[in-house]
XYZ file of C-alpha atoms in Angstrom:
646
model
C 72.716 119.683 83.590
C 75.635 119.686 85.639
C 78.950 118.184 85.702
C 81.649 118.517 88.716
C 85.283 117.508 88.157
C 89.003 118.451 88.511
C 90.116 116.670 85.218
C 89.505 116.564 81.599
C 86.521 114.540 81.582
C 84.730 116.968 82.784
C 85.261 119.826 80.390
C 85.038 116.916 77.886
C 81.462 116.080 78.891
C 80.067 119.410 79.689
C 81.326 120.383 75.970
C 79.274 116.852 74.350
C 76.268 117.853 76.559
C 76.337 121.848 75.654
C 77.256 121.262 71.776
C 76.264 117.977 70.648
C 72.245 117.693 72.730
C 72.336 121.828 73.106
C 72.142 121.398 76.894
C 72.454 124.058 79.521
C 75.342 123.049 81.382
C 77.154 124.317 84.517
C 80.829 122.844 84.937
C 82.062 122.907 88.825
C 85.820 122.825 89.098
C 88.055 123.185 92.112
C 89.854 126.588 92.176
C 92.624 127.531 89.412
C 94.838 125.864 90.513
C 97.096 122.470 89.978
C 95.563 119.248 90.551
C 98.236 117.331 92.430
C 97.854 113.345 90.961
C 96.785 114.423 88.011
C 98.172 113.760 84.282
C 97.926 117.298 83.758
C 99.528 118.586 87.022
C 100.482 121.693 85.735
C 97.718 122.577 83.726
C 95.046 124.655 85.749
C 91.869 123.525 84.908
C 90.258 126.771 84.333
C 92.502 127.012 81.522
C 91.857 123.683 80.148
C 87.937 124.478 80.339
C 88.344 127.324 78.387
C 90.405 125.938 75.594
C 87.987 123.268 75.313
C 84.925 125.704 75.101
C 87.333 127.708 72.601
C 87.105 124.741 70.443
C 83.592 123.582 70.841
C 83.248 127.630 70.027
C 85.004 126.974 66.740
C 83.023 124.057 65.537
C 79.625 125.605 66.423
C 80.529 128.591 64.538
C 81.323 126.889 61.231
C 79.852 127.996 58.176
C 76.377 127.513 57.577
C 75.906 127.412 61.422
C 74.937 131.068 63.363
C 76.938 132.376 65.877
C 74.487 131.426 69.099
C 72.487 128.761 67.467
C 72.988 124.635 66.922
C 72.459 122.815 63.790
C 68.424 122.864 64.703
C 68.283 126.649 65.316
C 67.853 126.504 69.144
C 69.436 129.142 71.212
C 72.950 127.678 72.664
C 73.489 129.368 76.487
C 77.321 129.451 76.659
C 78.093 126.749 79.480
C 78.476 128.350 82.770
C 81.502 127.659 84.864
C 81.413 127.875 88.896
C 84.416 127.387 91.161
C 84.170 125.139 94.599
C 86.940 123.652 96.650
C 85.292 121.314 98.161
C 81.361 119.752 96.473
C 79.358 120.240 99.533
C 75.612 120.614 99.597
C 75.404 124.348 99.449
C 77.828 123.898 96.630
C 75.659 122.112 94.411
C 72.627 124.283 95.773
C 74.540 127.217 94.576
C 75.404 125.032 91.270
C 70.968 125.153 90.717
C 71.181 120.897 91.644
C 67.386 121.593 93.451
C 66.114 122.537 89.730
C 68.672 120.604 87.143
C 68.178 117.842 85.483
C 71.251 115.530 85.867
C 74.146 115.397 87.937
C 77.253 113.987 86.844
C 80.079 113.481 89.434
C 83.756 113.065 87.569
C 86.122 113.781 89.769
C 89.264 111.461 89.727
C 88.555 110.242 93.971
C 85.902 107.827 94.362
C 85.248 108.870 98.113
C 84.817 112.597 96.598
C 82.387 111.334 93.930
C 80.030 109.264 96.352
C 79.964 111.822 99.393
C 79.134 114.627 96.623
C 76.547 111.629 95.517
C 74.814 111.001 98.843
C 74.331 115.072 99.256
C 72.917 115.751 95.791
C 70.225 112.858 96.259
C 69.597 115.058 99.622
C 68.342 118.238 97.982
C 66.911 116.575 95.060
C 65.329 112.888 95.251
C 64.473 113.270 91.449
C 67.615 114.160 90.386
C 69.358 111.749 87.946
C 72.968 110.717 89.190
C 75.621 109.952 86.697
C 78.700 108.204 88.956
C 82.317 107.954 88.303
C 83.483 105.061 89.801
C 86.049 102.618 89.402
C 84.979 100.293 91.825
C 82.646 97.533 89.692
C 81.238 96.274 92.925
C 80.830 99.146 95.091
C 79.044 101.109 92.072
C 75.763 98.676 92.282
C 75.660 99.090 96.108
C 75.898 102.460 95.697
C 73.262 102.356 92.976
C 70.712 100.728 94.790
C 71.527 102.726 98.125
C 70.602 106.025 96.043
C 67.614 104.552 94.184
C 66.396 103.235 97.898
C 66.587 106.850 99.091
C 64.896 108.110 96.180
C 61.500 105.909 96.714
C 62.143 106.477 100.292
C 62.041 110.494 100.134
C 59.205 110.246 97.309
C 57.144 106.835 97.711
C 55.265 107.888 94.322
C 58.470 107.990 92.218
C 57.331 106.199 89.008
C 59.639 102.880 88.728
C 60.776 103.885 84.491
C 62.271 107.136 85.917
C 63.866 104.884 88.909
C 65.724 102.775 86.731
C 67.597 105.358 85.119
C 68.193 107.418 88.205
C 71.440 106.498 89.413
C 73.897 104.800 86.473
C 77.510 104.253 87.883
C 79.721 104.398 85.073
C 83.993 104.268 84.634
C 85.831 105.932 82.203
C 88.531 102.977 82.338
C 85.662 100.828 81.827
C 84.339 103.015 78.917
C 87.603 103.362 77.240
C 89.012 100.126 77.784
C 87.158 97.993 75.094
C 88.183 100.458 72.465
C 91.770 100.110 73.326
C 91.541 96.708 73.589
C 90.643 96.286 69.943
C 93.372 98.560 68.392
C 95.566 96.039 69.930
C 93.582 93.028 68.571
C 92.104 93.911 65.561
C 93.675 97.261 64.603
C 90.748 99.888 65.835
C 89.556 101.168 68.922
C 85.728 101.919 66.926
C 84.138 99.013 69.307
C 81.258 98.984 71.607
C 80.173 96.219 74.141
C 76.689 94.049 74.058
C 76.014 91.038 75.184
C 79.029 90.033 76.046
C 80.461 90.321 72.589
C 83.039 92.629 71.786
C 81.634 94.501 68.572
C 83.799 96.923 65.672
C 83.160 98.975 62.895
C 85.005 98.138 60.381
C 85.646 100.158 56.982
C 85.276 98.933 53.882
C 86.894 100.013 50.898
C 84.386 100.917 48.068
C 82.858 98.330 46.175
C 82.904 97.483 42.690
C 79.667 98.273 40.632
C 77.625 95.386 39.925
C 78.687 93.659 43.441
C 76.706 93.382 46.591
C 78.577 95.724 49.423
C 80.059 93.452 52.378
C 77.507 94.784 55.130
C 78.439 92.894 58.127
C 75.492 92.848 60.850
C 74.348 96.238 59.176
C 76.278 99.472 57.702
C 76.876 102.080 59.677
C 77.912 104.729 57.830
C 79.099 106.234 54.477
C 82.616 107.607 54.308
C 83.310 110.961 52.853
C 84.901 110.810 49.870
C 87.827 112.571 50.702
C 88.617 111.081 54.217
C 91.958 110.160 53.327
C 93.421 110.905 57.359
C 93.406 108.902 60.578
C 89.733 107.939 61.803
C 88.076 110.733 63.370
C 89.458 112.911 61.959
C 89.075 113.555 58.085
C 86.969 114.093 55.756
C 84.617 117.031 55.522
C 81.724 117.908 57.128
C 79.556 119.906 54.728
C 79.073 119.583 51.034
C 77.647 116.177 49.278
C 80.729 114.197 50.061
C 80.455 114.695 53.611
C 80.303 111.357 55.708
C 76.674 109.772 55.730
C 75.858 108.049 58.970
C 72.855 105.376 59.002
C 72.404 105.487 55.057
C 69.677 102.398 53.949
C 70.685 100.400 51.565
C 69.199 102.326 48.270
C 71.777 104.879 48.686
C 75.084 102.397 49.728
C 74.520 100.475 46.926
C 74.100 103.673 44.371
C 77.683 104.944 46.265
C 80.309 102.716 44.600
C 83.067 105.165 45.081
C 82.287 105.801 48.600
C 83.985 103.422 51.780
C 81.544 102.099 54.446
C 81.585 101.456 57.907
C 80.094 98.332 59.042
C 79.756 96.409 62.324
C 81.120 92.769 62.996
C 82.307 90.806 66.216
C 85.639 91.105 66.888
C 87.828 88.259 66.676
C 92.215 88.462 66.715
C 93.782 89.100 63.800
C 97.166 88.413 64.587
C 99.712 85.589 63.943
C 98.045 81.773 65.321
C 99.503 81.632 68.912
C 100.235 77.934 70.438
C 97.965 77.250 73.447
C 100.777 76.030 75.394
C 101.470 79.993 75.195
C 98.301 81.387 77.002
C 98.610 81.698 80.711
C 96.478 79.394 82.349
C 95.672 78.527 85.801
C 97.049 75.642 87.674
C 100.946 74.760 87.456
C 101.323 72.994 84.554
C 104.356 70.146 84.117
C 106.795 72.433 81.908
C 106.646 75.037 84.793
C 107.387 72.357 87.737
C 109.977 70.205 85.959
C 112.467 71.509 83.823
C 113.419 70.015 80.217
C 116.443 68.604 81.315
C 115.060 67.317 84.527
C 112.588 65.661 81.931
C 114.878 64.337 80.420
C 116.963 62.791 82.999
C 113.690 61.203 84.576
C 113.185 60.034 81.167
C 116.926 58.087 80.795
C 116.192 56.799 84.228
C 113.333 54.874 83.419
C 114.503 53.687 80.283
C 117.791 52.222 82.246
C 115.104 50.782 84.793
C 113.234 49.674 82.226
C 116.228 47.723 80.613
C 117.826 46.497 83.323
C 114.257 44.644 84.241
C 113.855 42.781 80.726
C 117.702 41.722 80.754
C 117.174 40.116 84.353
C 113.824 38.456 82.794
C 115.571 37.293 79.954
C 118.755 35.893 81.749
C 117.492 34.448 85.292
C 114.112 33.227 83.623
C 112.044 35.061 86.363
C 108.243 36.030 85.747
C 108.066 39.623 83.861
C 106.693 41.628 87.687
C 109.389 39.113 89.780
C 112.200 40.688 87.482
C 111.209 43.850 87.933
C 110.172 43.753 91.384
C 113.724 42.348 92.003
C 115.386 45.324 89.874
C 113.678 47.880 91.832
C 114.973 46.493 95.321
C 117.886 46.336 93.468
C 117.972 50.042 92.772
C 117.077 51.400 96.094
C 119.807 48.930 97.983
C 116.894 46.838 99.698
C 117.451 43.408 98.294
C 119.375 40.635 99.221
C 123.020 40.132 97.408
C 123.447 38.335 94.642
C 125.699 35.728 96.662
C 125.982 32.490 94.891
C 123.753 33.561 92.177
C 124.765 33.209 88.272
C 127.076 35.804 86.980
C 124.779 37.440 84.826
C 122.402 37.925 88.119
C 125.163 39.599 90.501
C 126.258 41.689 87.215
C 122.294 43.072 87.007
C 122.489 43.768 90.670
C 125.504 45.900 90.244
C 124.491 47.838 87.244
C 121.253 48.419 89.621
C 122.975 49.531 92.527
C 125.063 52.311 90.182
C 121.383 53.577 88.385
C 120.168 53.908 91.916
C 123.083 56.128 93.078
C 122.197 58.433 89.692
C 118.652 58.432 90.133
C 119.219 59.676 93.905
C 119.871 63.197 92.963
C 117.601 63.389 89.923
C 115.040 62.821 92.669
C 116.241 65.122 95.049
C 116.062 67.839 92.130
C 112.943 67.057 91.092
C 111.545 67.840 94.394
C 113.300 71.387 94.637
C 112.352 72.224 91.452
C 108.682 71.390 92.049
C 108.770 73.261 95.822
C 109.850 76.228 93.829
C 107.418 76.480 91.178
C 105.150 76.070 93.924
C 105.878 78.511 95.774
C 105.951 80.560 92.633
C 102.971 80.025 91.908
C 101.672 82.954 93.758
C 104.848 85.443 92.412
C 104.812 87.643 89.210
C 105.178 84.386 86.452
C 108.320 85.708 84.429
C 107.426 85.724 79.896
C 108.241 81.944 78.949
C 110.894 81.008 76.216
C 109.801 81.284 72.224
C 107.068 83.368 73.609
C 105.557 85.597 70.245
C 102.772 86.950 68.844
C 101.510 88.237 72.268
C 100.564 91.919 73.322
C 102.838 94.186 75.645
C 100.945 95.831 77.958
C 103.206 99.252 79.747
C 101.112 100.453 82.684
C 98.496 98.489 85.167
C 96.990 101.491 86.680
C 92.924 102.037 86.242
C 92.846 101.803 82.808
C 95.585 99.024 81.909
C 94.332 96.873 84.749
C 90.437 96.860 82.365
C 92.504 96.506 79.150
C 93.598 93.579 80.284
C 91.063 92.062 81.565
C 89.328 93.155 78.066
C 92.576 91.139 76.198
C 92.399 87.917 78.777
C 88.241 87.598 77.698
C 89.838 87.427 73.890
C 91.997 84.644 74.285
C 95.269 86.933 73.536
C 98.494 86.267 75.440
C 99.954 89.159 77.625
C 103.055 90.358 78.957
C 102.807 93.323 81.358
C 105.224 96.114 82.242
C 104.964 97.990 85.122
C 107.538 100.105 87.374
C 105.953 99.979 91.110
C 105.237 96.263 92.289
C 102.061 97.655 94.084
C 100.224 98.974 91.383
C 96.790 98.259 90.845
C 96.748 95.633 87.749
C 99.509 93.676 89.751
C 96.749 91.328 92.174
C 95.129 90.849 89.091
C 98.164 89.879 86.936
C 99.430 87.545 89.459
C 95.721 86.198 89.680
C 95.272 85.785 86.344
C 99.325 84.063 85.988
C 99.707 86.505 83.251
C 103.922 87.590 82.939
C 104.911 90.919 84.533
C 108.148 92.538 83.964
C 108.893 94.850 87.159
C 110.805 97.855 85.981
C 111.246 101.358 84.438
C 110.063 101.101 80.630
C 112.302 103.820 79.594
C 115.746 101.602 81.436
C 117.573 99.792 78.923
C 116.581 95.757 78.478
C 112.625 96.104 80.185
C 111.390 95.775 77.314
C 113.292 93.637 75.984
C 112.782 91.154 78.891
C 109.323 91.457 77.717
C 109.879 90.232 74.456
C 109.087 93.363 72.034
C 110.960 91.985 69.285
C 108.678 89.162 69.180
C 105.584 91.216 69.797
C 102.419 91.351 67.842
C 101.471 94.799 69.713
C 101.814 97.561 72.494
C 99.886 98.782 73.826
C 101.302 101.798 76.123
C 99.067 103.395 78.839
C 101.001 104.738 81.649
C 99.754 108.106 83.224
C 102.608 109.994 81.647
C 102.859 111.272 78.066
C 107.027 111.364 77.571
C 106.799 107.839 78.496
C 104.453 106.670 76.395
C 105.687 108.011 73.767
C 109.695 107.002 74.725
C 108.670 103.232 75.014
C 106.966 103.303 71.846
C 109.927 105.133 69.947
C 112.109 102.784 71.614
C 109.767 99.865 70.049
C 109.740 101.436 66.556
C 113.840 100.968 66.462
C 113.214 96.691 67.782
C 110.671 96.066 65.408
C 109.617 98.432 62.713
C 106.007 96.825 61.988
C 104.939 96.754 65.593
C 101.480 97.380 66.190
C 101.342 100.488 68.495
C 98.358 102.174 70.679
C 99.399 104.461 73.220
C 97.531 106.759 75.567
C 98.270 110.505 75.648
C 96.382 113.085 77.530
C 96.609 116.162 75.159
C 94.547 115.942 71.811
C 96.951 118.159 69.620
C 99.720 116.661 71.202
C 98.760 112.961 70.306
C 97.565 113.945 66.577
C 101.260 115.330 65.961
C 102.138 111.801 67.493
C 99.904 110.384 65.047
C 100.775 112.066 61.544
C 104.342 112.033 62.437
C 104.762 108.056 63.126
C 102.424 107.376 60.169
C 105.331 109.556 58.098
C 108.326 107.739 59.461
C 106.700 104.263 59.476
C 104.231 104.304 56.843
C 103.980 100.478 56.827
C 103.084 100.055 60.654
C 99.555 100.709 62.632
C 99.828 103.563 65.221
C 97.111 105.399 67.074
C 97.071 107.026 70.145
C 94.162 107.934 72.222
C 92.630 110.219 75.062
C 90.609 107.700 77.604
C 88.610 111.006 78.344
C 88.173 111.718 74.923
C 86.769 107.862 74.443
C 84.805 107.888 77.314
C 82.766 111.105 77.267
C 79.737 110.240 75.303
C 79.044 107.500 77.331
C 79.038 109.528 79.999
C 76.972 112.166 78.222
C 74.256 109.422 77.161
C 73.844 108.724 80.415
C 73.367 112.318 81.517
C 70.279 112.190 78.757
C 68.716 109.498 80.849
C 69.752 105.519 79.526
C 72.832 103.752 79.619
C 74.646 103.812 76.550
C 76.591 100.512 75.459
C 79.145 102.597 73.919
C 79.744 105.469 70.845
C 81.806 104.632 68.069
C 84.046 107.931 66.012
C 83.399 108.272 62.431
C 85.459 110.630 60.897
C 84.464 113.504 62.585
C 80.976 112.097 63.653
C 79.823 109.770 66.762
C 77.544 106.977 66.903
C 75.732 106.183 69.897
C 74.714 102.528 70.860
C 71.976 102.408 73.534
C 69.328 99.451 74.514
C 65.790 101.343 74.840
C 62.604 99.651 75.754
C 59.779 99.965 72.652
C 57.199 101.594 74.913
C 56.695 104.830 75.654
C 58.292 105.098 71.676
C 55.954 106.110 69.053
C 58.840 105.998 66.763
C 59.303 101.843 67.519
C 56.288 100.569 68.702
C 54.014 98.971 66.156
C 56.029 99.193 63.946
C 58.256 97.208 61.530
C 61.938 96.989 62.029
C 62.103 98.555 58.728
C 59.456 101.172 59.199
C 61.148 102.259 62.685
C 64.285 102.767 60.779
C 64.723 106.422 60.426
C 67.962 107.241 57.549
C 70.881 109.401 59.403
C 69.393 109.682 62.781
C 68.267 106.240 64.313
C 68.154 102.073 63.499
C 67.518 99.074 65.042
C 70.081 96.671 64.943
C 69.202 94.074 67.623
C 66.320 92.342 69.854
C 66.529 91.218 73.328
C 65.198 87.934 73.530
C 65.537 87.749 77.374
C 62.224 88.465 79.827
C 61.661 91.903 81.214
C 62.356 90.723 84.649
C 65.841 90.130 83.882
C 66.818 93.135 81.423
C 69.023 95.714 82.400
C 69.844 99.253 80.790
C 73.512 97.925 80.418
C 73.236 94.784 78.312
C 77.163 94.451 79.304
C 76.558 94.133 83.064
C 73.541 91.888 82.636
C 75.696 89.618 80.711
C 78.152 89.382 82.970
C 76.296 88.762 85.778
C 74.132 86.013 83.921
C 76.395 84.600 81.622
C 75.538 81.388 81.692
C 71.763 81.622 82.140
C 71.505 83.627 78.721
C 73.897 83.000 76.579
C 73.310 85.147 73.036
C 70.129 86.816 74.670
C 70.690 89.434 71.185
C 69.070 88.777 68.278
C 71.205 90.633 65.878
C 69.339 88.963 62.045
C 66.244 90.937 62.745
C 64.011 89.990 59.658
C 63.108 93.652 58.545
C 59.304 93.450 58.733
C 59.326 91.897 62.798
C 56.505 94.062 64.019
C 58.134 95.926 67.378
C 55.864 94.931 70.445
C 55.271 96.934 73.671
C 56.959 94.985 75.487
C 60.222 94.925 73.488
C 63.772 95.698 74.073
C 65.971 96.563 71.259
C 69.606 97.598 70.528
C 69.959 100.987 68.358
C 72.272 102.777 66.785
C 72.176 106.520 66.253
C 73.386 109.991 65.806
C 73.744 111.956 69.025
C 71.217 114.709 68.221
C 69.168 111.507 67.141
C 69.342 110.009 70.498
C 68.589 113.374 72.075
C 65.102 112.841 69.983
C 64.624 109.458 70.998
C 65.518 110.525 74.732
C 63.070 113.382 75.030
C 64.877 115.811 75.135
C 64.823 117.639 71.627
C 66.462 120.616 71.280
C 64.039 122.321 69.709
C 61.854 122.087 73.147
C 64.369 124.158 74.596
C 64.841 126.673 72.213
C 62.675 129.028 74.252
C 63.829 128.035 77.261
C 66.995 128.741 76.702
C 66.169 132.838 76.009
C 63.975 133.105 78.817
C 66.575 132.026 81.593
C 69.507 133.618 82.148
C 72.526 131.872 84.421
C 73.730 134.254 87.186
């Protein structure tokens, strides 16, 4: 495996492939220097890589494992690190691309990744490519182009290999569901499938004799010592360690341990009036102010009263009386000379009402013009808004999180310092309120109605800005739900623990985008689209869509027989036609949303026999997924002892 990148995602991905899947990895990084524009511009890449692999070595050398072997007994060859100022064909050749199984191109620059992908495909048509690309549409075109290039270079290429030959992912896309779910449901343990946002929910221990709530399915038993934040607590050894994918008998017998179950994400915040949700079009309340509407209503009532009085006093037909009143109102009727006194008085009153109506009509026209002109401008937070999510930062990650929140129907107010930020056009198109200003300046968060907000998502690219905004928001509203993006894991852990102690009744989460995205990229490197990853204490569960054909663990077996506790479990069946399927169910769901609504069947009967043409959604441990993908660590043990990196 070859990983090429210039930031934390590359180092985390290399560590994931090496420590979890037991792969021989070459990490290609720029020369040891600061990376301008990177969130960690002052930290050389080599230092970050060395620190990461030091932590990986510490994990691999825990009691119970050998110094140079993984948990399955295979030899783990150390990660080879190589420097290249530019990722040319020669650099890829030196890294071993001609013999490699897969290459991940995860530079922060899309153009660099595209150029390197074209060069890698020329070197090795069979090479599996995983490309980090923010532009979704460009990514689809690039997948088709590189797959076509592979077919042209090798006409006999197997179609099954071609389906997994090129995968385009975005770290923002893979991390956005977790960040959005943190604000909506208080958890980042989410995965997308079939257009749904699914989450892993921790359930407290059930009482003896009571049936545990398993949701869609039970994913794990928590360790009996796990009392810290998710992903950091619990023991990895002994009888109290967390158990992934336990069977029903084990769950029923473990009444003193909490469980992790899978269920659909729903908004758990206070009820929000529909009028507070930013919608499309220009509603009446935005075109005409409340005072103007009251003025128009008063004028209408006055005209109606004058018309009724004219009908009663003159005896005219009601329609004629109303017509004469309108003529008098606009001063185009004949003078009531020689007519009864009542008629003359009503004409004078109608004239006075017409004089009062003129400025009201002018004000209404000006307000409507201003409203329509402002439809293309950024909206301001409406008065009385509450129960919303304040989103700080509209960069790559913030933009994707904004889309997720809007799809869930959650009201959002964005705060962005740069008026030319990537997500500003999207916010304008979705008519989402935006406050332009530096979040660290006084009054900016107040303008976003932070005192009435439900949650705060601090997703700027600067750690200190995110932390300062979080601390200030806590002083305004102590029980505010907060999720902040922090680059350094150690710093994130320290911040989390401090805020948890200072505000025990408020939910706080600190997340690293590269940490959330690395498992999905690693799974794609293994040869299939991974739908998502959910952390369970120090362990991780992967979710993938797999074809039953070619998997003896599934084909011809019932759902119950295909379940291997602690390794994998079939949780859903794709009911779409084989020609309509794509490896990434989330992408396919977006493309054919109306045609194939609800294509996944979640309530599978244990006795259903999996057929050759079926496609299933599987929850698996990382080593279980490696076995399902045919890359068991045992098969590489001998290879690791005979080949060296040099």
